[in-house]
Every structure is written in C-alpha cells, then in structure tokens.
mmCIF file of C-alpha atoms and ligand atoms in Angstrom:
data_model
loop_
_atom_site.group_PDB
_atom_site.id
_atom_site.type_symbol
_atom_site.label_atom_id
_atom_site.label_comp_id
_atom_site.label_asym_id
_atom_site.label_seq_id
_atom_site.Cartn_x
_atom_site.Cartn_y
_atom_site.Cartn_z
ATOM 1 C CA MET B 1 -0.197 0.054 -0.081
ATOM 2 C CA ARG B 2 1.290 3.572 -0.694
ATOM 3 C CA ALA B 3 0.864 6.399 1.615
ATOM 4 C CA LEU B 4 0.511 10.183 1.346
ATOM 5 C CA TYR B 5 2.197 12.520 3.853
ATOM 6 C CA PRO B 6 0.864 15.923 3.185
ATOM 7 C CA GLY B 7 1.917 19.133 4.808
ATOM 8 C CA SER B 8 3.126 22.627 4.546
ATOM 9 C CA PHE B 9 6.874 21.834 5.274
ATOM 10 C CA ASP B 10 7.715 25.523 5.985
ATOM 11 C CA PRO B 11 10.252 24.331 6.527
ATOM 12 C CA LEU B 12 10.908 20.604 6.990
ATOM 13 C CA THR B 13 12.013 19.830 10.525
ATOM 14 C CA LEU B 14 13.666 16.644 12.076
ATOM 15 C CA GLY B 15 10.063 15.821 13.364
ATOM 16 C CA HIS B 16 8.754 15.751 9.754
ATOM 17 C CA LEU B 17 11.675 13.694 8.634
ATOM 18 C CA ASP B 18 11.356 11.326 11.404
ATOM 19 C CA LEU B 19 7.721 10.607 10.448
ATOM 20 C CA ILE B 20 8.876 10.355 6.550
ATOM 21 C CA GLU B 21 11.519 7.706 7.725
ATOM 22 C CA ARG B 22 9.140 5.689 9.630
ATOM 23 C CA GLY B 23 6.556 6.069 6.956
ATOM 24 C CA ALA B 24 9.071 4.761 4.384
ATOM 25 C CA VAL B 25 9.441 1.445 6.501
ATOM 26 C CA LEU B 26 5.810 0.802 6.835
ATOM 27 C CA PHE B 27 4.640 1.546 3.334
ATOM 28 C CA ASP B 28 5.446 0.124 -0.175
ATOM 29 C CA GLY B 29 5.743 3.817 -1.228
ATOM 30 C CA LEU B 30 5.247 7.162 0.245
ATOM 31 C CA VAL B 31 4.592 10.441 -1.184
ATOM 32 C CA VAL B 32 5.510 13.577 0.637
ATOM 33 C CA ALA B 33 3.019 16.113 -0.683
ATOM 34 C CA VAL B 34 4.090 19.846 -0.098
ATOM 35 C CA LEU B 35 0.916 22.027 0.020
ATOM 36 C CA GLN B 36 0.939 25.281 -2.111
ATOM 37 C CA ASN B 37 -1.534 27.353 -0.408
ATOM 38 C CA PRO B 38 -2.135 30.573 -2.391
ATOM 39 C CA SER B 39 -3.845 32.195 0.680
ATOM 40 C CA LYS B 40 -0.700 31.919 2.616
ATOM 41 C CA THR B 41 2.531 33.475 2.157
ATOM 42 C CA PRO B 42 5.150 30.878 3.140
ATOM 43 C CA ALA B 43 8.685 31.771 4.513
ATOM 44 C CA PHE B 44 10.129 29.541 1.833
ATOM 45 C CA PRO B 45 8.757 29.424 -1.463
ATOM 46 C CA LEU B 46 7.494 26.077 -2.684
ATOM 47 C CA GLU B 47 10.403 25.235 -5.022
ATOM 48 C CA ARG B 48 12.692 25.690 -1.836
ATOM 49 C CA ARG B 49 10.656 23.385 0.290
ATOM 50 C CA LEU B 50 10.742 20.676 -2.462
ATOM 51 C CA GLU B 51 14.479 20.961 -2.651
ATOM 52 C CA GLN B 52 14.944 20.963 1.294
ATOM 53 C CA ILE B 53 12.860 17.589 1.448
ATOM 54 C CA GLN B 54 14.608 16.264 -1.687
ATOM 55 C CA ARG B 55 17.801 16.690 -0.039
ATOM 56 C CA ALA B 56 16.890 15.360 3.249
ATOM 57 C CA ILE B 57 15.414 12.116 1.891
ATOM 58 C CA ALA B 58 18.271 11.322 -0.537
ATOM 59 C CA HIS B 59 19.073 8.121 1.635
ATOM 60 C CA LEU B 60 15.590 6.658 1.616
ATOM 61 C CA ASN B 61 14.090 4.358 -0.892
ATOM 62 C CA GLY B 62 10.631 4.373 -2.084
ATOM 63 C CA VAL B 63 10.027 8.245 -1.095
ATOM 64 C CA GLU B 64 9.152 10.909 -3.513
ATOM 65 C CA VAL B 65 8.356 14.464 -3.152
ATOM 66 C CA ARG B 66 5.486 16.228 -5.069
ATOM 67 C CA SER B 67 3.779 19.380 -4.916
ATOM 68 C CA PHE B 68 -0.098 19.905 -4.894
ATOM 69 C CA ASP B 69 -2.880 22.449 -4.214
ATOM 70 C CA GLY B 70 -6.586 21.471 -3.752
ATOM 71 C CA LEU B 71 -7.865 18.734 -1.647
ATOM 72 C CA THR B 72 -5.776 15.952 0.104
ATOM 73 C CA VAL B 73 -8.061 13.318 -0.945
ATOM 74 C CA ASP B 74 -7.617 14.287 -4.509
ATOM 75 C CA MET B 75 -4.026 14.046 -4.364
ATOM 76 C CA ALA B 76 -3.939 10.884 -2.621
ATOM 77 C CA ARG B 77 -5.884 9.360 -5.511
ATOM 78 C CA ALA B 78 -3.845 11.061 -8.189
ATOM 79 C CA CYS B 79 -0.883 9.281 -6.303
ATOM 80 C CA GLY B 80 -2.357 5.837 -5.851
ATOM 81 C CA ALA B 81 -2.153 6.000 -2.277
ATOM 82 C CA GLY B 82 -4.706 4.421 0.151
ATOM 83 C CA VAL B 83 -3.407 5.828 3.353
ATOM 84 C CA ILE B 84 -3.100 9.692 4.392
ATOM 85 C CA LEU B 85 -0.316 9.850 7.169
ATOM 86 C CA ARG B 86 -0.354 12.599 9.822
ATOM 87 C CA GLY B 87 1.738 13.082 12.743
ATOM 88 C CA LEU B 88 0.184 13.585 16.423
ATOM 89 C CA ARG B 89 2.757 15.677 18.710
ATOM 90 C CA ALA B 90 0.234 16.415 21.529
ATOM 91 C CA MET B 91 -3.440 16.486 22.545
ATOM 92 C CA SER B 92 -3.506 20.083 21.064
ATOM 93 C CA ASP B 93 -3.027 18.502 17.668
ATOM 94 C CA PHE B 94 -5.671 16.088 18.200
ATOM 95 C CA GLU B 95 -8.882 18.000 17.763
ATOM 96 C CA PHE B 96 -7.858 19.649 14.543
ATOM 97 C CA GLU B 97 -6.376 16.421 13.198
ATOM 98 C CA LEU B 98 -9.501 14.461 14.104
ATOM 99 C CA GLN B 99 -11.843 16.994 12.219
ATOM 100 C CA LEU B 100 -9.578 16.810 9.248
ATOM 101 C CA ALA B 101 -9.638 12.842 9.279
ATOM 102 C CA HIS B 102 -13.353 12.887 9.375
ATOM 103 C CA THR B 103 -13.629 15.570 6.838
ATOM 104 C CA ASN B 104 -11.324 13.335 4.272
ATOM 105 C CA LYS B 105 -13.519 10.236 5.291
ATOM 106 C CA SER B 106 -16.690 11.870 4.461
ATOM 107 C CA LEU B 107 -15.128 12.978 0.985
ATOM 108 C CA ALA B 108 -13.217 9.831 0.168
ATOM 109 C CA PRO B 109 -14.639 6.799 2.405
ATOM 110 C CA ASP B 110 -11.837 4.450 0.546
ATOM 111 C CA LEU B 111 -9.141 6.545 2.072
ATOM 112 C CA GLU B 112 -7.807 5.896 5.601
ATOM 113 C CA THR B 113 -5.978 8.448 7.846
ATOM 114 C CA LEU B 114 -3.222 6.857 10.057
ATOM 115 C CA PHE B 115 -1.797 8.837 12.903
ATOM 116 C CA LEU B 116 1.822 8.126 14.116
ATOM 117 C CA ALA B 117 3.052 9.567 17.627
ATOM 118 C CA THR B 118 5.663 11.929 17.091
ATOM 119 C CA ALA B 119 9.116 10.833 18.599
ATOM 120 C CA ALA B 120 8.958 12.285 22.250
ATOM 121 C CA HIS B 121 12.236 14.165 21.500
ATOM 122 C CA HIS B 122 10.724 15.708 18.499
ATOM 123 C CA SER B 123 7.338 16.560 19.985
ATOM 124 C CA PHE B 124 8.040 20.176 20.894
ATOM 125 C CA LEU B 125 9.234 21.079 17.173
ATOM 126 C CA SER B 126 7.280 22.716 14.683
ATOM 127 C CA SER B 127 7.750 24.902 11.546
ATOM 128 C CA SER B 128 6.919 28.036 13.395
ATOM 129 C CA VAL B 129 8.915 27.351 16.582
ATOM 130 C CA VAL B 130 12.111 26.564 14.196
ATOM 131 C CA LYS B 131 11.587 30.007 12.462
ATOM 132 C CA GLU B 132 11.188 31.642 15.733
ATOM 133 C CA VAL B 133 14.416 30.314 17.006
ATOM 134 C CA ALA B 134 16.341 31.121 13.920
ATOM 135 C CA ARG B 135 14.881 34.840 13.671
ATOM 136 C CA PHE B 136 16.455 35.543 17.141
ATOM 137 C CA GLY B 137 19.792 33.639 16.297
ATOM 138 C CA GLY B 138 19.298 30.579 18.165
ATOM 139 C CA ASN B 139 20.927 27.183 17.149
ATOM 140 C CA VAL B 140 18.514 25.163 14.966
ATOM 141 C CA SER B 141 20.968 22.374 14.098
ATOM 142 C CA ARG B 142 19.338 19.821 16.330
ATOM 143 C CA MET B 143 15.793 20.613 14.917
ATOM 144 C CA VAL B 144 16.242 20.720 11.235
ATOM 145 C CA PRO B 145 18.327 18.864 8.755
ATOM 146 C CA PRO B 146 21.597 20.654 7.936
ATOM 147 C CA GLY B 147 20.401 22.285 4.453
ATOM 148 C CA VAL B 148 17.603 23.690 6.214
ATOM 149 C CA ALA B 149 19.585 25.290 8.801
ATOM 150 C CA GLU B 150 21.643 27.012 5.990
ATOM 151 C CA ASP B 151 18.579 28.168 4.492
ATOM 152 C CA LEU B 152 17.074 29.496 7.706
ATOM 153 C CA ALA B 153 20.304 31.356 8.264
ATOM 154 C CA ARG B 154 20.066 32.908 4.843
ATOM 155 C CA LEU B 155 16.603 33.863 5.438
ATOM 156 C CA PHE B 156 17.378 35.736 8.643
ATOM 157 C CA ASN B 157 20.657 37.127 7.413
ATOM 158 C CA GLN B 158 22.934 35.455 10.087
ATOM 159 C CA ALA B 159 26.550 34.590 9.212
ATOM 160 C CA ASN B 160 26.755 31.508 11.513
ATOM 161 C CA PRO B 161 23.962 28.995 11.194
ATOM 162 C CA SER B 162 25.163 26.924 14.275
ATOM 163 C CA ARG B 163 25.372 29.380 16.801
HETATM 164 P P1 ADP U 1 0.161 21.485 8.269
HETATM 165 O O1 ADP U 1 0.207 22.899 7.747
HETATM 166 O O2 ADP U 1 -0.617 20.415 7.223
HETATM 167 O O3 ADP U 1 0.105 21.035 9.508
HETATM 168 P P2 ADP U 1 3.094 20.871 8.788
HETATM 169 O O4 ADP U 1 4.066 20.889 7.978
HETATM 170 O O5 ADP U 1 2.810 21.757 9.924
HETATM 171 O O6 ADP U 1 1.772 20.815 7.646
HETATM 172 O O7 ADP U 1 2.763 19.273 9.391
HETATM 173 C C1 ADP U 1 2.605 18.173 8.497
HETATM 174 C C2 ADP U 1 2.523 17.070 9.073
HETATM 175 O O8 ADP U 1 3.439 16.735 9.987
HETATM 176 C C3 ADP U 1 1.122 17.116 10.316
HETATM 177 O O9 ADP U 1 0.587 15.786 10.357
HETATM 178 C C4 ADP U 1 1.917 17.324 11.448
HETATM 179 O O10 ADP U 1 1.159 16.815 12.630
HETATM 180 C C5 ADP U 1 3.208 16.572 11.366
HETATM 181 N N1 ADP U 1 4.381 17.283 12.202
HETATM 182 C C6 ADP U 1 4.537 18.461 12.561
HETATM 183 N N2 ADP U 1 5.597 18.754 13.181
HETATM 184 C C7 ADP U 1 5.997 17.398 13.635
HETATM 185 C C8 ADP U 1 6.915 16.814 14.447
HETATM 186 N N3 ADP U 1 7.710 17.682 15.227
HETATM 187 N N4 ADP U 1 7.080 15.545 14.526
HETATM 188 C C9 ADP U 1 6.347 14.582 13.625
HETATM 189 N N5 ADP U 1 5.349 15.112 13.018
HETATM 190 C C10 ADP U 1 5.100 16.465 12.785
#
C-alpha cells in the first residue's frame, strides 16, 4: 500500500523527517506532498521547500516528493495512495487532526488516515518554533536537517547557522 504524507513543510523539521523515515518502512511507497496554499505567504517558496525535502530524503528508498494544491484526498488518489499519514505531537494537535480525518473520510470513504505518534524528543518541534528560534539567532542544528539550517540562516541574514 502507498501512503501520502501531506503538509506545508515550511520548513521541513527533524520531526517531519522522522515521520517520513518511519512511513518509508511501513509502506510500499510514500509520497511527501507539499501544499501550495495560495492564501498563505510561506517563509520558503514552494520550490525551496521541495528541494529541502529532496536533499533530506536522498538516503531513503521508495519516497518521492511532489507539490499539490486543492484537496488532499484528490492528491492521494492521483498518487495511488490508500492512506493519508499525519503526525500527532500532543493533545493540542488531536482536535484539528480528528476534524481533518473525518472530513477526508466523508469526502473519500475508501481512504484511511493513519496517525503516527511523534518521537518524544521531537514533539516540541514545529515549523513555526524553528523559524522563531532562527529569527533570533538561536541554534537550530538539532531541529532541522543541515540544508534547512543553512536556508534559515540565509533567510534571517545570519553569518553563522550553528550559533
Ligand atoms: P500542516 O500545515 O498540514 O499542519 P505541517 O508541515 O505543519 O503541515 O505538518 C505536516 C504533518 O507533519 C502534520 O501531520 C503534523 O502533525 C506533522 N508534524 C509536524 N511537526 C511534527 C513533528 N515535530 N514531529 C512529527 N510530525 C510532525
């Protein structure tokens, strides 16, 4: 069975990467689907986010990266995925994720949403937290892959990404 892992990934964190690595083991194929949301201005343009993920998953077999807009269920079908993979960090994620899962089930009863519990040591990580830390010059090297740390440093104009 193939799975779709959709998200904004603005930017990719080590928490996302952990989920991708575990999804790659569980499924025959995993598509990381990067949402292009025209109503939001991302910190990193779509092409950059795709490159960040591409570089971070180079060591994995059976994982591909694609962009999408529109409905996640349509993207899952287009990719031949039977499962939508999502991560749960804490109870605070649960209500929104459950609502999303029910919505997707009503739109596409043949698709399942599967939640993986985030690794405990990554459960505090979010793309927004990482951006806040980088904005104020903090060290993000244990939060994001090396390529993303460099991109964050460039975005916030810092000379030294590992400070
Ligand atoms: P979205 O805008 O769809 O929430 P995100 O890029 O923030 O996109 O997250 C995509 C998916 O990755 C979601 O299922 C989210 O719960 C999961 N996720 C986010 N942060 C982490 C993390 N630190 N560890 C594991 N999964 C995470």
